[in-house]
Amino acid sequence: MSFLIKKFRIKSFKEERPIIELKNLTISYGNRQIVEQLNLSIQKNEICGLLGPNGAGKSSIYHCILGLVKPTFGNIIIDGTDATNIPTHLRCSKFGISWVPQYGGSWSDLTVYENLMAIAEIQIKNKEERLTKINNLIRKFELENVMKLKSKYLSGGQVRKLTLAMAMVKNSKILILDEP
């Protein structure tokens, strides 16, 4: 299956330095080939969208970049380093990657505030900075009236806002959004 890669560029912010390079990326699940020899270079500060029908391999490409799926063939270069065999947790911390998954992304039995705090406690050591960041995100995403609700009681749109806010707790270099 093939899909179209459409790049959306903000020229005044773009730097001519690749932050992500996919070289001959091939992804297969069993005998089913999802992506075949994809070559893609995303420059620093560039916005790149992957467009294609369901099942074309967009989420699989994101999962390879994150290290959740190992490519059948090819390499993933992040900020000049071959990250193909670097585990997910090290890849995300070393290269400053945040991710908003297509489904889920929050803990359903935690409140909006608790979800944000769970991420912030890992990412931000200074308590005052942590509280300031969480409060700013709650305001920015207009979650003030639901911050004490468990995420399982939020609407679909509110959950998306929460997962976006969670991804933005740390100041990431790379933000991967799967159907935001």
Coordinates of N, CA, C and O in Angstrom, one line a residue:
M1 N 0.8 -1.2 0.0 CA 0.0 0.0 0.0 C 0.9 1.2 0.0 O 1.9 1.3 0.7
S2 N 0.5 2.3 -0.7 CA 1.3 3.5 -0.7 C 0.5 4.6 -0.1 O -0.8 4.5 0.0
F3 N 1.2 5.6 0.3 CA 0.5 6.8 0.9 C 1.3 8.0 0.5 O 2.4 8.0 0.0
L4 N 0.7 9.2 0.7 CA 1.3 10.4 0.3 C 1.9 11.1 1.6 O 1.2 11.1 2.6
I5 N 3.1 11.6 1.4 CA 3.7 12.4 2.5 C 3.6 13.8 2.1 O 4.1 14.2 1.0
K6 N 2.9 14.6 2.8 CA 2.8 16.0 2.5 C 3.5 16.8 3.6 O 3.2 16.6 4.8
K7 N 4.4 17.6 3.2 CA 5.1 18.5 4.2 C 4.5 19.8 4.3 O 4.2 20.4 3.2
F8 N 4.3 20.3 5.5 CA 3.8 21.6 5.7 C 5.0 22.4 6.3 O 5.5 22.0 7.3
R9 N 5.4 23.4 5.6 CA 6.6 24.1 6.1 C 6.3 25.5 6.6 O 5.5 26.2 6.1
I10 N 7.0 25.8 7.7 CA 7.0 27.2 8.2 C 8.4 27.7 7.9 O 9.3 27.5 8.7
K11 N 8.6 28.4 6.8 CA 9.9 28.7 6.3 C 10.7 29.6 7.3 O 11.9 29.4 7.4
S12 N 10.1 30.5 8.0 CA 10.9 31.4 8.8 C 11.5 30.7 10.0 O 12.4 31.2 10.6
F13 N 11.0 29.5 10.4 CA 11.5 28.8 11.5 C 12.3 27.6 11.2 O 13.0 27.0 12.0
K14 N 12.2 27.2 9.9 CA 12.9 26.0 9.5 C 14.4 26.1 9.4 O 14.9 27.1 9.0
E15 N 15.1 25.1 9.9 CA 16.6 25.1 9.8 C 16.9 23.9 8.9 O 16.3 22.9 8.9
E16 N 17.9 24.1 8.1 CA 18.4 23.0 7.1 C 19.3 22.1 7.9 O 20.5 22.0 7.6
R17 N 18.7 21.4 8.8 CA 19.4 20.3 9.6 C 18.4 19.2 9.9 O 17.4 19.5 10.7
P18 N 18.6 18.0 9.4 CA 17.6 17.0 9.7 C 17.6 16.6 11.2 O 18.6 16.4 11.8
I19 N 16.4 16.6 11.7 CA 16.2 16.1 13.1 C 15.8 14.6 13.1 O 16.1 13.9 13.9
I20 N 15.0 14.2 12.0 CA 14.6 12.8 11.8 C 14.9 12.5 10.3 O 14.5 13.2 9.4
E21 N 15.6 11.3 10.2 CA 15.8 10.8 8.8 C 15.4 9.3 8.9 O 15.8 8.5 9.7
L22 N 14.6 8.9 7.9 CA 14.2 7.5 7.8 C 14.9 7.1 6.5 O 14.7 7.7 5.4
K23 N 15.7 6.0 6.6 CA 16.5 5.6 5.4 C 16.1 4.2 5.1 O 16.3 3.2 5.8
N24 N 15.5 4.0 3.9 CA 15.0 2.7 3.4 C 14.2 2.0 4.4 O 14.3 0.7 4.5
L25 N 13.4 2.7 5.1 CA 12.5 2.1 6.2 C 11.5 1.1 5.6 O 10.7 1.5 4.7
T26 N 11.6 -0.1 6.0 CA 10.6 -1.1 5.6 C 10.0 -1.7 6.9 O 10.8 -2.1 7.8
I27 N 8.7 -1.8 6.9 CA 8.0 -2.3 8.1 C 7.1 -3.4 7.6 O 6.2 -3.2 6.7
S28 N 7.2 -4.6 8.2 CA 6.4 -5.8 7.9 C 5.8 -6.4 9.2 O 6.5 -6.4 10.2
Y29 N 4.6 -6.9 9.1 CA 4.0 -7.6 10.2 C 3.8 -9.0 9.6 O 2.9 -9.2 8.8
G30 N 4.6 -10.0 10.0 CA 4.5 -11.3 9.4 C 4.9 -11.2 7.9 O 5.9 -10.6 7.5
N31 N 4.0 -11.7 7.0 CA 4.2 -11.6 5.6 C 3.6 -10.4 5.0 O 3.7 -10.2 3.8
R32 N 3.0 -9.6 5.8 CA 2.3 -8.3 5.3 C 3.3 -7.2 5.4 O 3.6 -6.7 6.5
Q33 N 3.7 -6.6 4.2 CA 4.5 -5.5 4.2 C 3.7 -4.2 4.3 O 2.8 -4.0 3.5
I34 N 3.9 -3.3 5.2 CA 3.2 -2.1 5.5 C 3.8 -0.9 4.8 O 3.2 -0.1 4.2
V35 N 5.1 -0.8 5.0 CA 5.9 0.3 4.4 C 7.1 -0.3 3.7 O 7.8 -1.2 4.2
E36 N 7.4 0.2 2.5 CA 8.5 -0.3 1.7 C 9.5 0.7 1.4 O 9.1 1.7 0.7
Q37 N 10.7 0.6 1.9 CA 11.8 1.5 1.5 C 11.5 3.0 1.5 O 11.8 3.7 0.6
L38 N 11.0 3.4 2.6 CA 10.6 4.9 2.8 C 11.9 5.6 3.1 O 12.6 5.3 4.0
N39 N 12.1 6.7 2.4 CA 13.2 7.6 2.7 C 12.5 9.0 3.0 O 11.8 9.5 2.1
L40 N 12.8 9.5 4.1 CA 12.2 10.8 4.5 C 13.1 11.5 5.4 O 13.8 11.0 6.3
S41 N 13.2 12.8 5.2 CA 14.0 13.7 6.0 C 13.2 14.8 6.5 O 12.5 15.5 5.7
I42 N 13.1 15.0 7.8 CA 12.4 16.1 8.5 C 13.4 17.0 9.1 O 14.2 16.6 10.0
Q43 N 13.3 18.3 8.7 CA 14.3 19.3 9.2 C 13.9 19.8 10.5 O 12.7 19.7 10.9
K44 N 14.9 20.3 11.3 CA 14.6 20.9 12.6 C 13.6 22.0 12.4 O 13.7 22.8 11.4
N45 N 12.6 22.1 13.2 CA 11.5 23.1 13.2 C 10.6 23.0 12.0 O 9.9 23.9 11.7
E46 N 10.6 21.9 11.4 CA 9.7 21.7 10.3 C 8.5 20.9 10.8 O 8.6 20.0 11.6
I47 N 7.3 21.2 10.2 CA 6.1 20.4 10.5 C 5.8 19.5 9.3 O 5.8 20.0 8.2
C48 N 5.7 18.2 9.6 CA 5.5 17.2 8.6 C 4.3 16.4 8.9 O 4.2 15.9 10.0
G49 N 3.3 16.3 8.0 CA 2.2 15.5 8.2 C 2.2 14.3 7.3 O 2.6 14.4 6.1
L50 N 1.8 13.2 7.8 CA 1.6 12.0 7.0 C 0.2 11.8 6.7 O -0.7 11.7 7.6
L51 N -0.2 11.7 5.4 CA -1.5 11.6 5.0 C -1.7 10.2 4.2 O -0.8 9.9 3.4
G52 N -2.8 9.5 4.5 CA -3.0 8.3 3.8 C -4.2 7.6 4.4 O -4.7 7.9 5.4
P53 N -4.7 6.6 3.6 CA -5.9 5.9 4.1 C -5.6 5.0 5.3 O -4.4 4.8 5.7
N54 N -6.6 4.5 6.0 CA -6.4 3.6 7.1 C -5.6 2.4 6.7 O -5.9 1.9 5.6
G55 N -4.7 2.0 7.5 CA -3.9 0.8 7.2 C -2.7 1.1 6.3 O -2.0 0.2 5.9
A56 N -2.4 2.3 5.9 CA -1.3 2.7 5.0 C 0.0 2.6 5.7 O 1.1 2.6 5.0
G57 N 0.1 2.7 7.0 CA 1.3 2.6 7.8 C 1.8 3.8 8.5 O 2.9 3.9 9.0
K58 N 0.9 4.8 8.6 CA 1.3 6.1 9.2 C 1.6 5.8 10.7 O 2.7 6.2 11.2
S59 N 0.8 5.2 11.5 CA 1.0 4.9 12.9 C 2.2 4.0 13.0 O 3.1 4.2 14.0
S60 N 2.4 3.1 12.1 CA 3.6 2.2 12.2 C 4.9 3.0 12.0 O 5.9 2.7 12.7
I61 N 4.9 4.0 11.2 CA 6.1 4.8 11.0 C 6.3 5.6 12.3 O 7.5 5.6 12.7
Y62 N 5.3 6.1 12.9 CA 5.5 6.8 14.2 C 6.1 5.9 15.2 O 6.9 6.2 16.0
H63 N 5.5 4.6 15.3 CA 5.9 3.6 16.2 C 7.4 3.3 16.0 O 8.1 3.0 17.0
C64 N 7.8 3.2 14.8 CA 9.3 3.0 14.5 C 10.1 4.1 15.0 O 11.2 3.9 15.6
I65 N 9.7 5.3 14.7 CA 10.5 6.5 15.2 C 10.6 6.5 16.7 O 11.7 6.7 17.2
L66 N 9.5 6.1 17.4 CA 9.5 6.0 18.8 C 10.3 4.8 19.4 O 10.7 4.8 20.6
G67 N 10.5 3.8 18.6 CA 11.1 2.6 19.0 C 10.2 1.6 19.6 O 10.6 0.6 20.1
L68 N 8.9 1.8 19.4 CA 7.9 0.8 19.8 C 7.8 -0.4 18.9 O 7.4 -1.5 19.3
V69 N 8.2 -0.2 17.6 CA 8.2 -1.2 16.6 C 9.6 -1.2 15.9 O 10.1 -0.1 15.6
K70 N 10.2 -2.3 15.8 CA 11.5 -2.4 15.1 C 11.2 -2.6 13.6 O 10.5 -3.4 13.2
P71 N 11.9 -1.8 12.8 CA 11.7 -1.9 11.4 C 12.3 -3.3 10.9 O 13.2 -3.8 11.4
T72 N 11.7 -3.8 9.8 CA 12.1 -5.0 9.2 C 13.5 -4.7 8.5 O 14.4 -5.6 8.5
F73 N 13.6 -3.5 8.0 CA 14.8 -3.1 7.3 C 14.9 -1.6 7.4 O 13.9 -0.9 7.5
G74 N 16.1 -1.1 7.3 CA 16.3 0.4 7.3 C 16.8 1.0 8.6 O 16.9 0.2 9.6
N75 N 17.0 2.3 8.6 CA 17.5 3.0 9.8 C 16.7 4.2 10.1 O 16.1 4.8 9.2
I76 N 16.7 4.5 11.4 CA 16.1 5.7 11.9 C 17.2 6.5 12.5 O 17.8 6.1 13.5
I77 N 17.4 7.7 11.9 CA 18.4 8.6 12.4 C 17.7 9.8 13.1 O 16.9 10.4 12.5
I78 N 18.1 10.0 14.3 CA 17.5 11.1 15.1 C 18.6 12.0 15.5 O 19.5 11.6 16.2
D79 N 18.5 13.3 15.1 CA 19.5 14.3 15.5 C 20.9 13.8 15.2 O 21.8 14.0 16.0
G80 N 21.1 13.2 14.0 CA 22.4 12.7 13.6 C 22.9 11.4 14.2 O 24.0 11.0 13.8
T81 N 22.1 10.8 15.0 CA 22.5 9.5 15.6 C 21.6 8.4 15.2 O 20.4 8.5 15.1
D82 N 22.2 7.2 14.8 CA 21.4 6.1 14.4 C 20.7 5.6 15.7 O 21.3 5.1 16.6
A83 N 19.4 5.7 15.7 CA 18.6 5.4 16.9 C 17.8 4.1 16.7 O 17.0 3.7 17.6
T84 N 18.1 3.4 15.6 CA 17.3 2.2 15.3 C 17.3 1.2 16.4 O 16.2 0.6 16.6
N85 N 18.4 1.0 17.1 CA 18.4 0.0 18.2 C 18.4 0.5 19.6 O 18.6 -0.2 20.5
I86 N 18.1 1.8 19.7 CA 18.0 2.4 21.0 C 16.6 2.2 21.6 O 15.6 2.5 20.9
P87 N 16.5 1.7 22.8 CA 15.2 1.4 23.4 C 14.3 2.7 23.5 O 14.9 3.8 23.6
T88 N 13.0 2.5 23.5 CA 12.1 3.6 23.5 C 12.4 4.6 24.6 O 12.4 5.8 24.4
H89 N 12.5 4.2 25.9 CA 12.6 5.1 27.0 C 13.9 5.9 26.8 O 13.9 7.1 27.1
L90 N 15.0 5.3 26.4 CA 16.2 6.1 26.2 C 16.1 7.0 25.0 O 16.6 8.1 25.0
R91 N 15.5 6.5 23.9 CA 15.3 7.3 22.7 C 14.5 8.6 23.0 O 14.9 9.7 22.6
C92 N 13.4 8.5 23.8 CA 12.6 9.6 24.1 C 13.3 10.6 25.0 O 13.2 11.8 24.8
S93 N 14.0 10.1 26.0 CA 14.7 11.0 26.9 C 16.0 11.7 26.2 O 16.2 12.9 26.3
K94 N 16.7 10.9 25.5 CA 18.0 11.4 24.9 C 17.7 12.4 23.8 O 18.4 13.4 23.7
F95 N 16.6 12.2 23.0 CA 16.4 13.1 21.9 C 15.2 14.0 22.1 O 14.8 14.8 21.2
G96 N 14.6 14.0 23.3 CA 13.5 14.9 23.7 C 12.3 14.7 22.8 O 11.8 15.6 22.2
I97 N 11.8 13.5 22.8 CA 10.6 13.1 22.0 C 9.4 13.0 22.9 O 9.5 12.4 24.0
S98 N 8.3 13.7 22.5 CA 7.0 13.5 23.2 C 6.0 12.9 22.1 O 6.2 13.2 21.0
W99 N 5.0 12.2 22.6 CA 4.1 11.5 21.7 C 2.7 11.6 22.2 O 2.4 11.5 23.4
V100 N 1.8 11.9 21.3 CA 0.4 11.8 21.5 C -0.1 10.6 20.7 O -0.2 10.7 19.5
P101 N -0.5 9.5 21.4 CA -0.9 8.3 20.6 C -2.3 8.5 20.0 O -3.1 9.4 20.4
Q102 N -2.6 7.7 19.0 CA -3.9 7.8 18.4 C -5.0 7.4 19.4 O -6.1 8.1 19.3
Y103 N -4.8 6.5 20.2 CA -5.8 6.1 21.2 C -5.2 6.1 22.6 O -4.0 5.8 22.8
G104 N -6.0 6.5 23.6 CA -5.6 6.5 25.0 C -4.6 7.7 25.2 O -4.7 8.8 24.7
G105 N -3.6 7.4 26.1 CA -2.6 8.4 26.4 C -2.7 9.0 27.7 O -1.9 9.8 28.2
S106 N -3.8 8.7 28.4 CA -4.0 9.2 29.8 C -4.4 8.0 30.7 O -4.9 7.0 30.2
W107 N -4.2 8.2 32.0 CA -4.6 7.2 32.9 C -6.1 7.5 33.3 O -6.4 8.5 33.9
S108 N -7.0 6.6 33.0 CA -8.4 6.8 33.2 C -8.9 7.0 34.6 O -9.8 7.7 34.9
D109 N -8.2 6.4 35.6 CA -8.5 6.6 37.0 C -7.9 7.8 37.7 O -8.0 7.9 38.9
L110 N -7.1 8.6 36.9 CA -6.5 9.8 37.5 C -7.3 11.0 37.0 O -7.8 11.0 35.9
T111 N -7.3 12.0 37.8 CA -7.9 13.3 37.3 C -7.0 13.9 36.3 O -5.8 13.6 36.1
V112 N -7.5 15.0 35.7 CA -6.8 15.7 34.7 C -5.5 16.2 35.4 O -4.4 16.1 34.9
Y113 N -5.6 16.8 36.6 CA -4.5 17.4 37.3 C -3.5 16.3 37.6 O -2.3 16.4 37.5
E114 N -4.0 15.1 38.1 CA -3.1 14.0 38.5 C -2.4 13.5 37.3 O -1.2 13.1 37.4
N115 N -3.0 13.4 36.1 CA -2.4 12.9 34.9 C -1.2 13.8 34.5 O -0.1 13.4 34.2
L116 N -1.4 15.2 34.6 CA -0.4 16.1 34.3 C 0.7 16.0 35.3 O 1.9 16.1 35.0
M117 N 0.4 15.9 36.6 CA 1.4 15.8 37.6 C 2.2 14.6 37.5 O 3.4 14.6 37.7
A118 N 1.6 13.5 37.1 CA 2.4 12.2 36.9 C 3.5 12.4 35.9 O 4.6 11.9 36.2
I119 N 3.2 13.1 34.9 CA 4.3 13.3 33.9 C 5.3 14.4 34.4 O 6.5 14.2 34.2
A120 N 4.7 15.4 34.9 CA 5.6 16.5 35.4 C 6.6 16.1 36.5 O 7.7 16.6 36.5
E121 N 6.2 15.2 37.4 CA 7.1 14.8 38.4 C 8.3 14.0 37.9 O 9.3 14.1 38.5
I122 N 8.1 13.4 36.7 CA 9.2 12.7 36.1 C 10.1 13.7 35.3 O 11.3 13.6 35.3
Q123 N 9.5 14.7 34.7 CA 10.2 15.6 33.7 C 10.7 16.9 34.4 O 11.7 17.4 33.9
I124 N 10.1 17.4 35.4 CA 10.5 18.7 36.0 C 10.8 18.5 37.4 O 9.9 18.2 38.3
K125 N 12.1 18.7 37.8 CA 12.6 18.4 39.1 C 12.1 19.5 40.1 O 11.7 19.2 41.2
N126 N 12.1 20.8 39.7 CA 11.8 21.9 40.6 C 10.3 21.9 40.8 O 9.5 22.1 39.8
K127 N 9.8 21.9 42.0 CA 8.4 21.8 42.4 C 7.6 23.1 41.9 O 6.6 23.0 41.3
E128 N 8.2 24.2 42.1 CA 7.5 25.5 41.7 C 7.4 25.5 40.1 O 6.3 25.9 39.6
E129 N 8.4 25.1 39.4 CA 8.4 25.1 38.0 C 7.3 24.1 37.5 O 6.6 24.4 36.6
R130 N 7.3 23.0 38.2 CA 6.3 21.9 37.9 C 4.9 22.4 38.0 O 4.0 22.3 37.1
L131 N 4.6 23.1 39.1 CA 3.2 23.6 39.4 C 2.9 24.7 38.4 O 1.7 24.7 37.9
T132 N 3.8 25.6 38.1 CA 3.6 26.6 37.1 C 3.3 26.1 35.8 O 2.3 26.5 35.1
K133 N 4.1 25.1 35.3 CA 3.9 24.4 34.0 C 2.5 23.8 33.9 O 1.8 24.0 33.0
I134 N 2.1 23.0 35.0 CA 0.8 22.4 35.0 C -0.3 23.4 34.9 O -1.3 23.3 34.1
N135 N -0.3 24.4 35.7 CA -1.3 25.4 35.7 C -1.4 26.2 34.4 O -2.5 26.5 33.9
N136 N -0.2 26.4 33.8 CA -0.2 27.1 32.5 C -0.9 26.2 31.4 O -1.7 26.7 30.6
L137 N -0.6 24.9 31.5 CA -1.2 24.0 30.5 C -2.7 23.8 30.7 O -3.4 23.8 29.7
I138 N -3.1 23.8 31.9 CA -4.6 23.7 32.2 C -5.3 24.9 31.7 O -6.3 24.8 31.0
R139 N -4.7 26.1 31.8 CA -5.3 27.3 31.3 C -5.2 27.3 29.7 O -6.2 27.6 29.1
K140 N -4.1 26.9 29.2 CA -3.9 27.0 27.7 C -4.9 26.0 27.0 O -5.4 26.4 26.0
F141 N -5.1 24.9 27.6 CA -6.0 23.9 27.0 C -7.4 24.0 27.5 O -8.3 23.1 27.3
E142 N -7.7 25.0 28.3 CA -9.1 25.3 28.8 C -9.6 24.1 29.6 O -10.8 23.6 29.3
L143 N -8.9 23.6 30.5 CA -9.3 22.4 31.3 C -9.6 22.7 32.7 O -9.7 21.8 33.6
E144 N -9.7 24.0 33.0 CA -9.9 24.5 34.4 C -11.2 23.8 35.0 O -11.1 23.4 36.2
N145 N -12.3 23.7 34.3 CA -13.5 23.2 34.9 C -13.6 21.7 35.0 O -14.5 21.2 35.6
V146 N -12.6 21.0 34.4 CA -12.6 19.5 34.5 C -11.3 19.0 35.2 O -11.1 17.8 35.2
M147 N -10.5 19.9 35.7 CA -9.2 19.4 36.3 C -9.3 18.5 37.4 O -8.3 17.7 37.7
K148 N -10.4 18.4 38.1 CA -10.6 17.5 39.2 C -11.4 16.2 38.8 O -11.7 15.4 39.6
L149 N -11.8 16.1 37.5 CA -12.5 14.9 37.0 C -11.5 13.9 36.6 O -10.4 14.2 36.0
K150 N -11.8 12.6 36.8 CA -11.0 11.5 36.3 C -11.2 11.5 34.8 O -12.2 11.8 34.2
S151 N -10.1 11.2 34.1 CA -10.1 11.3 32.6 C -11.1 10.3 32.0 O -11.6 10.6 30.9
K152 N -11.6 9.3 32.7 CA -12.6 8.4 32.1 C -13.9 9.1 31.9 O -14.8 8.6 31.2
Y153 N -14.1 10.2 32.6 CA -15.4 10.9 32.6 C -15.3 12.1 31.6 O -16.3 12.9 31.5
L154 N -14.2 12.3 30.9 CA -14.1 13.4 30.0 C -14.7 13.1 28.6 O -14.8 11.9 28.2
S155 N -15.0 14.1 27.9 CA -15.5 13.9 26.5 C -14.2 13.6 25.6 O -13.1 13.8 26.1
G156 N -14.5 13.1 24.4 CA -13.4 12.8 23.5 C -12.4 14.0 23.3 O -11.2 13.8 23.3
G157 N -13.0 15.1 23.1 CA -12.2 16.3 22.8 C -11.4 16.7 24.1 O -10.3 17.2 23.9
Q158 N -12.0 16.6 25.2 CA -11.3 16.9 26.5 C -10.1 16.0 26.7 O -9.0 16.4 27.1
V159 N -10.3 14.7 26.4 CA -9.2 13.7 26.5 C -8.1 14.1 25.5 O -6.9 14.0 25.9
R160 N -8.4 14.5 24.3 CA -7.4 14.9 23.3 C -6.6 16.1 23.9 O -5.4 16.2 23.8
K161 N -7.3 17.1 24.4 CA -6.7 18.2 25.0 C -5.7 17.8 26.1 O -4.6 18.3 26.2
L162 N -6.2 16.9 27.0 CA -5.4 16.4 28.1 C -4.1 15.7 27.6 O -3.0 16.0 28.0
T163 N -4.3 14.8 26.6 CA -3.1 14.1 26.1 C -2.1 15.0 25.4 O -0.9 14.9 25.5
L164 N -2.6 16.1 24.7 CA -1.7 17.1 24.1 C -1.0 17.8 25.2 O 0.2 18.0 25.1
A165 N -1.7 18.2 26.3 CA -1.1 18.9 27.4 C 0.0 18.0 28.1 O 1.1 18.5 28.4
M166 N -0.3 16.7 28.2 CA 0.6 15.8 28.8 C 1.9 15.7 28.0 O 3.0 15.7 28.5
A167 N 1.8 15.7 26.7 CA 2.9 15.7 25.8 C 3.8 17.0 25.8 O 5.0 16.9 25.6
M168 N 3.1 18.1 26.2 CA 3.8 19.3 26.2 C 4.3 19.7 27.6 O 4.9 20.8 27.8
V169 N 4.3 18.8 28.6 CA 4.8 19.1 29.9 C 6.3 19.3 29.8 O 6.8 20.3 30.4
K170 N 7.0 18.5 29.1 CA 8.4 18.8 28.9 C 8.6 19.6 27.6 O 7.7 19.5 26.7
N171 N 9.6 20.3 27.5 CA 9.9 21.1 26.3 C 10.6 20.2 25.3 O 11.8 20.2 25.3
S172 N 9.8 19.5 24.5 CA 10.4 18.5 23.6 C 11.0 19.1 22.4 O 10.6 20.2 21.9
K173 N 12.0 18.4 21.8 CA 12.5 18.8 20.5 C 11.7 18.3 19.4 O 11.6 18.8 18.3
I174 N 11.1 17.1 19.7 CA 10.3 16.4 18.7 C 8.9 16.1 19.3 O 8.9 15.4 20.4
L175 N 7.9 16.5 18.6 CA 6.5 16.2 19.1 C 5.8 15.4 18.0 O 5.6 15.8 16.9
I176 N 5.5 14.1 18.3 CA 4.8 13.2 17.4 C 3.3 13.1 17.8 O 3.0 12.8 18.9
L177 N 2.5 13.5 16.8 CA 1.0 13.5 17.1 C 0.4 12.5 16.1 O 0.4 12.7 14.9
D178 N -0.2 11.5 16.7 CA -0.9 10.5 15.9 C -2.4 10.7 15.9 O -3.0 10.4 16.9
E179 N -2.9 11.4 14.9 CA -4.4 11.7 14.8 C -4.8 12.6 16.0 O -5.7 12.3 16.7
P180 N -4.2 13.8 16.1 CA -4.5 14.7 17.3 C -5.8 15.4 17.1 O -6.3 16.1 17.9

